PDB file of C-alpha atoms in Angstrom:
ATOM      1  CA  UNK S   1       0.000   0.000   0.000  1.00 51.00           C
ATOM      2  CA  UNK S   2       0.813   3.461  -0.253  1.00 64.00           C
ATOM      3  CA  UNK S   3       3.240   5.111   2.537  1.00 80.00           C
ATOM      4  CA  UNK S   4       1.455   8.012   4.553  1.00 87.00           C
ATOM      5  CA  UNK S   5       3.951   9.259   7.363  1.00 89.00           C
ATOM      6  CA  UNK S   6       3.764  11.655  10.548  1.00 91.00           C
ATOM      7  CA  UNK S   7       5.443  13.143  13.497  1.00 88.00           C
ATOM      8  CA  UNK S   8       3.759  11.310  16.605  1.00 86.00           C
ATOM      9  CA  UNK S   9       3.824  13.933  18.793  1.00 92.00           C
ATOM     10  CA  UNK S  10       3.680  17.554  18.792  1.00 96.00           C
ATOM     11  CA  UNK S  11       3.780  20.085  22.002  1.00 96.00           C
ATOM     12  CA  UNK S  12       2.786  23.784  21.905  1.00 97.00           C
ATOM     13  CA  UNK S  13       2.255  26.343  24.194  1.00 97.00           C
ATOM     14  CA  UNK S  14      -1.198  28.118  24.043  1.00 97.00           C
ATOM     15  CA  UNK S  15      -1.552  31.056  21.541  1.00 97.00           C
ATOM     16  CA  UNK S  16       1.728  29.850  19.556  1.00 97.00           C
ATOM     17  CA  UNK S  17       1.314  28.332  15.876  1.00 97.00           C
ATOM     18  CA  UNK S  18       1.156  24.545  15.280  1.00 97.00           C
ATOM     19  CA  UNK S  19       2.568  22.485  12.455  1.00 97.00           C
ATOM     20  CA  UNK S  20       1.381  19.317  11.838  1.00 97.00           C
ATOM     21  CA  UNK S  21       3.634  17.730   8.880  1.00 97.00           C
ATOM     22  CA  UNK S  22       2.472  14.432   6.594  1.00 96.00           C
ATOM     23  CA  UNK S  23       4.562  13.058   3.754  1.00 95.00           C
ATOM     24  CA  UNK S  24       3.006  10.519   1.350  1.00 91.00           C
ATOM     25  CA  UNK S  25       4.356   8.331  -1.821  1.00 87.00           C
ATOM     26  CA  UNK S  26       1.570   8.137  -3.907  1.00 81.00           C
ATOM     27  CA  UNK S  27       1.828  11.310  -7.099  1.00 79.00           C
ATOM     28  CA  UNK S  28      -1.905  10.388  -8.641  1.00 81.00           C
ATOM     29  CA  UNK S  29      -3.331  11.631  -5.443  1.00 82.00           C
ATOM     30  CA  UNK S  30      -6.926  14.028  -5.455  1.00 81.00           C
ATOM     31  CA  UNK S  31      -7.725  14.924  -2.452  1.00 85.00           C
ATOM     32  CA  UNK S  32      -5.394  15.536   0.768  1.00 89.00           C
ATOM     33  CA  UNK S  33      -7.562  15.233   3.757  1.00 88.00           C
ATOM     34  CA  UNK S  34      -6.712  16.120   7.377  1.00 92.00           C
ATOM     35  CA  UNK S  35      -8.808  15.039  10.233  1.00 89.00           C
ATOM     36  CA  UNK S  36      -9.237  15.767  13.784  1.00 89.00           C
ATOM     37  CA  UNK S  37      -9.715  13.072  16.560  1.00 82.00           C
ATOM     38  CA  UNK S  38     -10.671  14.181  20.097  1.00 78.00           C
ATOM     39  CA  UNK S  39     -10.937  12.137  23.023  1.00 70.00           C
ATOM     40  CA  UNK S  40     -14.412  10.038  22.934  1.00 59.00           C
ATOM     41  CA  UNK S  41     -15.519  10.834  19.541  1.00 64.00           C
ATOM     42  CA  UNK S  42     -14.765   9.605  15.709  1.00 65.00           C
ATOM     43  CA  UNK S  43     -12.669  11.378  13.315  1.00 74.00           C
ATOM     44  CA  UNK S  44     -14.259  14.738  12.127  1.00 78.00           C
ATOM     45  CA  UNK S  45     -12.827  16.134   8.733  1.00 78.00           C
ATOM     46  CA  UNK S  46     -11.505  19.387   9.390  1.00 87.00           C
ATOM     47  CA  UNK S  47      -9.887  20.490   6.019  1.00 87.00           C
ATOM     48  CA  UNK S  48      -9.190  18.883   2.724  1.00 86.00           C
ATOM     49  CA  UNK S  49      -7.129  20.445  -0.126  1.00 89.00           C
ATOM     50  CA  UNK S  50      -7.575  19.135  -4.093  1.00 88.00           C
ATOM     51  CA  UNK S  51      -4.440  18.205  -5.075  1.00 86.00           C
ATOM     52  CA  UNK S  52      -4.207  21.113  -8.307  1.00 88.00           C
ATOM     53  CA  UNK S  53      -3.643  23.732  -5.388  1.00 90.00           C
ATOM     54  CA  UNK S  54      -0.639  24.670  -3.277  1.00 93.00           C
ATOM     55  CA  UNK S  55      -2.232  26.348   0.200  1.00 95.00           C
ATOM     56  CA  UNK S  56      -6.177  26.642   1.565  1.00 93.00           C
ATOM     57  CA  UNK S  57      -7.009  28.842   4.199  1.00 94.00           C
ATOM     58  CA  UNK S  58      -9.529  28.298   6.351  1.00 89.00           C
ATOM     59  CA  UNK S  59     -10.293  30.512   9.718  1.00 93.00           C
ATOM     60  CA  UNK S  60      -7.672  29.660  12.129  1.00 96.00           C
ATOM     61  CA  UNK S  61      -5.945  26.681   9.617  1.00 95.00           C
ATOM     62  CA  UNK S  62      -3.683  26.875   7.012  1.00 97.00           C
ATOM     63  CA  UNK S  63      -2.825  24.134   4.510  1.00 96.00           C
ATOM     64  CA  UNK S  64      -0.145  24.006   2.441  1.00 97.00           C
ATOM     65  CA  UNK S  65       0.665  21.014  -0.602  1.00 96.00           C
ATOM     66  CA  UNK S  66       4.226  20.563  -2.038  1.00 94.00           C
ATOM     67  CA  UNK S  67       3.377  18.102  -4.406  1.00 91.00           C
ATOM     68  CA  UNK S  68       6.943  17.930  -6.025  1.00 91.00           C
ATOM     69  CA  UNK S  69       7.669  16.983  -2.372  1.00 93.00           C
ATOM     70  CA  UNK S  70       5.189  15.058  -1.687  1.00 92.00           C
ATOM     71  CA  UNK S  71       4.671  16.849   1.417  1.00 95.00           C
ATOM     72  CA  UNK S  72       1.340  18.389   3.487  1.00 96.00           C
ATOM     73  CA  UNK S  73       1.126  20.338   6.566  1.00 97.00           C
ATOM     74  CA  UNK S  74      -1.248  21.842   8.606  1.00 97.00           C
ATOM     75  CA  UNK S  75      -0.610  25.318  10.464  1.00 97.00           C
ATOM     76  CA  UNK S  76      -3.184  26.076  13.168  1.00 97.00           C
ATOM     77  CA  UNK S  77      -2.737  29.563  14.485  1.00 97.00           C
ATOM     78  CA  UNK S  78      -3.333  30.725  17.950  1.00 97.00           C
ATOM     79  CA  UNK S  79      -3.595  27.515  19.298  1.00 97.00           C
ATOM     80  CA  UNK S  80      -5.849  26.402  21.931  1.00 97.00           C
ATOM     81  CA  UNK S  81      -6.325  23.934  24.595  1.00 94.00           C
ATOM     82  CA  UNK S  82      -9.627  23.029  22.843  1.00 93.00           C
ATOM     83  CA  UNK S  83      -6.720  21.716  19.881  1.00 95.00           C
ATOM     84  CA  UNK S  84      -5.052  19.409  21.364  1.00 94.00           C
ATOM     85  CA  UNK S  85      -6.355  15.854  19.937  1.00 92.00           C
ATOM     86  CA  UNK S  86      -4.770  13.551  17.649  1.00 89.00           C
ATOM     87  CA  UNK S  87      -4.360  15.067  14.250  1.00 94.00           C
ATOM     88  CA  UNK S  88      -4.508  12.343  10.762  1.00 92.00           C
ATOM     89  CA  UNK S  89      -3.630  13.398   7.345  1.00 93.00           C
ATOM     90  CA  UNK S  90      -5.155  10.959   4.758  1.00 88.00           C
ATOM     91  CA  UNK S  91      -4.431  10.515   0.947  1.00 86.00           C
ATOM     92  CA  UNK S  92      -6.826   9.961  -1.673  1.00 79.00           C
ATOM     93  CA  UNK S  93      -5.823   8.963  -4.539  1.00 73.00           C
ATOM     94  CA  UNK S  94      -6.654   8.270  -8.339  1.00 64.00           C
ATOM     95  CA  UNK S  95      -8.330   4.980  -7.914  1.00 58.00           C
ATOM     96  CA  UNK S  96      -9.759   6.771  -4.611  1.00 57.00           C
ATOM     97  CA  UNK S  97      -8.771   4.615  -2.030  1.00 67.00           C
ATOM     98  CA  UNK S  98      -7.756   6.458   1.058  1.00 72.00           C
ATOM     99  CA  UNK S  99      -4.912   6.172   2.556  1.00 80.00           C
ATOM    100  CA  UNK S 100      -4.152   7.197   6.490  1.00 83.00           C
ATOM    101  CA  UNK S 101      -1.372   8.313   8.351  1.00 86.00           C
ATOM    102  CA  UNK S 102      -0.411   7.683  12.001  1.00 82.00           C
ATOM    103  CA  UNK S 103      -1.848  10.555  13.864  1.00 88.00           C
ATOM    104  CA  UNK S 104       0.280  13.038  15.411  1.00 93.00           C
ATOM    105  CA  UNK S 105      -0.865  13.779  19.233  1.00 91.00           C
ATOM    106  CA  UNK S 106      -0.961  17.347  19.309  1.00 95.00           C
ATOM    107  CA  UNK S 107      -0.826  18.840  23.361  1.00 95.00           C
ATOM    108  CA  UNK S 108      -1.301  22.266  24.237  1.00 96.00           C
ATOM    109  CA  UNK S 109       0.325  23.779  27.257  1.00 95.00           C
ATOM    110  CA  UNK S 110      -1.415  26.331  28.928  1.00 92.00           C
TER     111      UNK S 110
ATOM    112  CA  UNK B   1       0.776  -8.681  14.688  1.00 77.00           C
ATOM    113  CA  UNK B   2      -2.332  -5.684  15.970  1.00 76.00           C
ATOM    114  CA  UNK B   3      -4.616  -5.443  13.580  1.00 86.00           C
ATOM    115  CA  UNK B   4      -8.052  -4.561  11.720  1.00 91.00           C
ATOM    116  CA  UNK B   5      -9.245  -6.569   9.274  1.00 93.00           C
ATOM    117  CA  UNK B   6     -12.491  -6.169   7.088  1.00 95.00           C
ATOM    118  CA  UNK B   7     -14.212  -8.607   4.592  1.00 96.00           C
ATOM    119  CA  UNK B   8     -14.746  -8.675   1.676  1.00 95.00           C
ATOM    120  CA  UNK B   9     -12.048  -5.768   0.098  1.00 91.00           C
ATOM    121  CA  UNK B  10     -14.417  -5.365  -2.761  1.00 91.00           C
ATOM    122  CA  UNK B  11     -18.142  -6.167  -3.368  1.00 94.00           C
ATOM    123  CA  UNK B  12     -20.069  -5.352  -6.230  1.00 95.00           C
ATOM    124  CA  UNK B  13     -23.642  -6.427  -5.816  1.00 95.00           C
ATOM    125  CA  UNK B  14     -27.365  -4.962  -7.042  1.00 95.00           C
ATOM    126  CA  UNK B  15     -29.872  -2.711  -5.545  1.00 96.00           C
ATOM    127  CA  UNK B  16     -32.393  -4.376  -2.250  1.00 96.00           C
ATOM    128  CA  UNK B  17     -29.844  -8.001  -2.001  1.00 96.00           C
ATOM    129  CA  UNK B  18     -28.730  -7.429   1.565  1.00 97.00           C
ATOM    130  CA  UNK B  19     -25.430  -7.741   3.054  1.00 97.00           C
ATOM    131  CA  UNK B  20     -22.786  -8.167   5.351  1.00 97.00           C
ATOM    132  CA  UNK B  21     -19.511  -6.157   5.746  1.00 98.00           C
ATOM    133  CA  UNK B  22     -17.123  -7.921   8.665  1.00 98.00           C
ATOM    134  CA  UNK B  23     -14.252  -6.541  10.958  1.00 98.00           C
ATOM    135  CA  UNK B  24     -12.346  -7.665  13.155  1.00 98.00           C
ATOM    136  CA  UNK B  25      -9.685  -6.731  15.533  1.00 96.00           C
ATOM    137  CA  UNK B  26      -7.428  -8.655  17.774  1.00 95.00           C
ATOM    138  CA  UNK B  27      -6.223  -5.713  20.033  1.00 91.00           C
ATOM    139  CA  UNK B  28      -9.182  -5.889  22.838  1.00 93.00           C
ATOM    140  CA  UNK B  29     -10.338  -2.756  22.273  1.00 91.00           C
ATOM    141  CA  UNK B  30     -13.134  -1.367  23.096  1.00 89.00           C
ATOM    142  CA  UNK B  31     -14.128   1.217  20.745  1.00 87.00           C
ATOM    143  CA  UNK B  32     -14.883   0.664  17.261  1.00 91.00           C
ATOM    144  CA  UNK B  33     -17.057   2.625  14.315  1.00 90.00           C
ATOM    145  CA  UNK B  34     -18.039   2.396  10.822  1.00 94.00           C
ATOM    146  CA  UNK B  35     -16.847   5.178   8.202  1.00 91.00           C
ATOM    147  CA  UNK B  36     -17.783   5.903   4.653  1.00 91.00           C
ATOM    148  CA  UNK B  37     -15.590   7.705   2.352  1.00 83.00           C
ATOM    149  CA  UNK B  38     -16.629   9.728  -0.827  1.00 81.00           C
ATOM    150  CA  UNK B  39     -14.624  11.652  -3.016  1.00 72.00           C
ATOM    151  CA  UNK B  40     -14.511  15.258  -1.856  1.00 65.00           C
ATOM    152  CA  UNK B  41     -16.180  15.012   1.393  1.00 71.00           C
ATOM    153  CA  UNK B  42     -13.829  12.753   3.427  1.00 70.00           C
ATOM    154  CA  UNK B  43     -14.658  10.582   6.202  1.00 77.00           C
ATOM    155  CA  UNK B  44     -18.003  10.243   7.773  1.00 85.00           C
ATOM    156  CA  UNK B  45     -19.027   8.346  10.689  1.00 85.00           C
ATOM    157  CA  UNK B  46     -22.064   5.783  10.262  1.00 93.00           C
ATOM    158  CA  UNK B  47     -22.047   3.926  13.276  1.00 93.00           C
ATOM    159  CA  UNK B  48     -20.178   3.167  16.443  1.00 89.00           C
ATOM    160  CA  UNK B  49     -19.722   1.147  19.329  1.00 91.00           C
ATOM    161  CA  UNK B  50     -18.557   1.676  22.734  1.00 86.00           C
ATOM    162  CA  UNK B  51     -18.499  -1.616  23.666  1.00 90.00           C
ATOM    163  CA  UNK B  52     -20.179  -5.161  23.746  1.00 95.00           C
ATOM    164  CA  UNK B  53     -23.959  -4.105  22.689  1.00 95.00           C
ATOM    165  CA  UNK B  54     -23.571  -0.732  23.172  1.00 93.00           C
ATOM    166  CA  UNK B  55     -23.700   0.843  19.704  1.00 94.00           C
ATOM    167  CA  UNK B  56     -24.625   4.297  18.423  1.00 91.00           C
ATOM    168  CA  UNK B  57     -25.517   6.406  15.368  1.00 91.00           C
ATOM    169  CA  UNK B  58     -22.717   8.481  13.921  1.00 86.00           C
ATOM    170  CA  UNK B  59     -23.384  11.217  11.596  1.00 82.00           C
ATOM    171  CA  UNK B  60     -24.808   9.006   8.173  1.00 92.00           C
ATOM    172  CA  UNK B  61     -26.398   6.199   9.680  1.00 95.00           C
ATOM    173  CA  UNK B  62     -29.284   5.922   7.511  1.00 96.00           C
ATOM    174  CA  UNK B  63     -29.611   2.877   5.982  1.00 97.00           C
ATOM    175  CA  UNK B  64     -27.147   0.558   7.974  1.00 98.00           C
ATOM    176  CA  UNK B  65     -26.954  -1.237  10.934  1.00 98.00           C
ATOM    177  CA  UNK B  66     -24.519  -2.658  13.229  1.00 98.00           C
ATOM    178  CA  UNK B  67     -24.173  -5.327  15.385  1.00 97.00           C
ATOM    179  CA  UNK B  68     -21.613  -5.672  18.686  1.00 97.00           C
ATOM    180  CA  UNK B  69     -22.324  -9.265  19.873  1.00 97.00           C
ATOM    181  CA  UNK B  70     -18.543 -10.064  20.749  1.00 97.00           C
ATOM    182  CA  UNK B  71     -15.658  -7.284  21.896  1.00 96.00           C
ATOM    183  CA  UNK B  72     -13.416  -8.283  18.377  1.00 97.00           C
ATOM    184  CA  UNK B  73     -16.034  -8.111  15.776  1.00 98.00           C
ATOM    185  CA  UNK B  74     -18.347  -4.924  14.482  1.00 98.00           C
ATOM    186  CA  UNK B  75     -20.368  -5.822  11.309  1.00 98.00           C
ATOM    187  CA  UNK B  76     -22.022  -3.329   9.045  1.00 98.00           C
ATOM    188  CA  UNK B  77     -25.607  -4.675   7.643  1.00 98.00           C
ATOM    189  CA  UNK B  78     -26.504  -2.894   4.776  1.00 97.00           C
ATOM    190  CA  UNK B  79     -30.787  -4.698   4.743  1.00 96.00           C
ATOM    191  CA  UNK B  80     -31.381  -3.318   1.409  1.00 97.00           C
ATOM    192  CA  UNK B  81     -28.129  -1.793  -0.280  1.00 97.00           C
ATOM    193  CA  UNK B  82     -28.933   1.718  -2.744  1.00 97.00           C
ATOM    194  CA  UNK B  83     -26.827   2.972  -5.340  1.00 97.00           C
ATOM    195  CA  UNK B  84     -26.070   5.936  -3.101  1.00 96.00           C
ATOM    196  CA  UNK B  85     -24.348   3.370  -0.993  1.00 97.00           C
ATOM    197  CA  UNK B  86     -21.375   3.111  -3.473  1.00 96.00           C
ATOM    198  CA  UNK B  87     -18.739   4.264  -0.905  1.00 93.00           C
ATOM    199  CA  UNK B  88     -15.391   3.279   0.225  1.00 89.00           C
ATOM    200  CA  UNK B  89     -16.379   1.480   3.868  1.00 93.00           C
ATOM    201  CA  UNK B  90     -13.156   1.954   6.737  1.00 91.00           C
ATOM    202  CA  UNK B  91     -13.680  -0.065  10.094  1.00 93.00           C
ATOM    203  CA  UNK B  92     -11.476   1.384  12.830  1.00 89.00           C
ATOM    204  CA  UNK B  93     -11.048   0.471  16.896  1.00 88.00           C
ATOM    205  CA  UNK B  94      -9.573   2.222  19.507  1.00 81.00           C
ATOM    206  CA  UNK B  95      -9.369   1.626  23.473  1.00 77.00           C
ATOM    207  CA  UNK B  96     -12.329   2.756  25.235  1.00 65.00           C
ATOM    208  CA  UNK B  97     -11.773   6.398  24.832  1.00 53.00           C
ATOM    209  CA  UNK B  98     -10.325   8.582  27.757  1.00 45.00           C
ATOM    210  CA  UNK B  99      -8.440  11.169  28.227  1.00 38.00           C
ATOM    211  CA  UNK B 100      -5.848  10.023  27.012  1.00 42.00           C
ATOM    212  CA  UNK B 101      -7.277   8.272  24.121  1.00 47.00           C
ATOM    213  CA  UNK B 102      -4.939   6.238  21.771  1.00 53.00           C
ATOM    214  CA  UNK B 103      -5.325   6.152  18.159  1.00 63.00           C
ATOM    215  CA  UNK B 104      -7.562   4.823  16.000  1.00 69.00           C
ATOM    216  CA  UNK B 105      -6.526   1.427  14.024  1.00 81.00           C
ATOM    217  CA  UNK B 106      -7.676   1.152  10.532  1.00 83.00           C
ATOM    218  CA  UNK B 107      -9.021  -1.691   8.758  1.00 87.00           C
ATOM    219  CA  UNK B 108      -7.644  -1.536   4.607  1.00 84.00           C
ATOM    220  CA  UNK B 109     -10.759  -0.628   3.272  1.00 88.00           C
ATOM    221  CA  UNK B 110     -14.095  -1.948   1.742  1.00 92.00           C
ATOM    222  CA  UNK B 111     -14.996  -1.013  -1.654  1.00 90.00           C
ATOM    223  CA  UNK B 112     -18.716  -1.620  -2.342  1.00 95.00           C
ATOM    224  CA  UNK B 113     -20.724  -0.630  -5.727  1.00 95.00           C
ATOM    225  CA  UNK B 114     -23.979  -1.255  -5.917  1.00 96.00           C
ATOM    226  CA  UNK B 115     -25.714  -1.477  -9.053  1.00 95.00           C
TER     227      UNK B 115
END
């Protein structure tokens, strides 16, 4: 299967930015997805980004695509306590199967 | 090895013949759900279960059921399958969650078209 890779953990301090990095193998992808998972609940799609553009805003996230690089991340500014959760990046690609990544644990220190 | 696995990978079957989608997962854990994945809208829960025969609706439950009679395995029933069923089905578990909730495990995948 295709190779979808993040960062386990990630620690910020309240109010600072967060990056959450994902790398992935697979060039025919569509759609890069990133997904939110809080204690107690199922995943909850936060952003997604067709694969044609570089960066999508959206409120208090920012994503940006280096395809060449085959690399994603996800900047959340102003981070809050209400962020921390465990943070997947997912790739869909051509034949759309979807393809997951670890989760990174994000904290955030008050 | 921990894992989640799902039968069958790929289904193609016709419009009101009922059917069965398992998973399994040989971790213990408690938590497990149903997602659906369509191009452009990502991951959606269906269903999920907190435990043996406690289940609950997720977000897009219409149309499915699910089943918790043992801790390892969480079928999805589709009674009478639609075309707007075509999806890309993803079992998952977790430990019951907490505070300190672990990840979610993925099963590969379930294609299903229905004619």
């Amino acid at each position: 299967g295709e190779d979808v890779e993040q960062s386990l953990f990630l620690s910020v301090r309240e109010g600072d930015s967060s990056v959450i990095n994902c790398t992935y193998t697979d060039s025919s992808s569509t759609y890069l997805y990133w997904y939110k998972q809080e204690p107690g609940a199922g995943l909850q799609l936060l952003t997604y980004i067709f694969s044609n553009m570089d960066m999508k805003q959206d409120q208090r996230l920012t994503v940006l695509l280096n395809k060449k690089d085959k690399h994603l991340s996800l900047r959340i500014a102003d981070t809050q306590t209400g962020d921390s959760a465990i943070y997947f990046c997912a790739e869909e690609t051509g034949a759309n199967n979807l393809f997951f990544g670890t989760g990174t644990r994000l904290t955030v220190i008050p | 090895e921990a894992q989640v696995t799902q039968n069958p990978r790929y289904l193609i079957t016709v419009t009101g013949k009922k059917l069965t989608v398992t998973c399994s997962q040989n971790m213990n854990h408690e938590y497990m759900s149903w997602y659906r994945q369509d191009p452009g809208l990502g991951l959606r829960q269906i269903y999920y279960s907190m435990n043996v025969e406690v289940t609950d609706k997720g977000d897009v439950p219409e149309g499915y059921k699910v089943s918790r009679k043992e801790k390892r395995n969480f079928p999805l029933i589709l009674e009478s399958p639609s075309p707007n069923q075509t999806s890309l089905y993803f079992c998952a578990s977790s430990p019951l969650p907490s505070k300190e909730t672990d990840t979610q495990y993925f099963g590969p995948g379930t294609r299903l078209t229905v004619l």
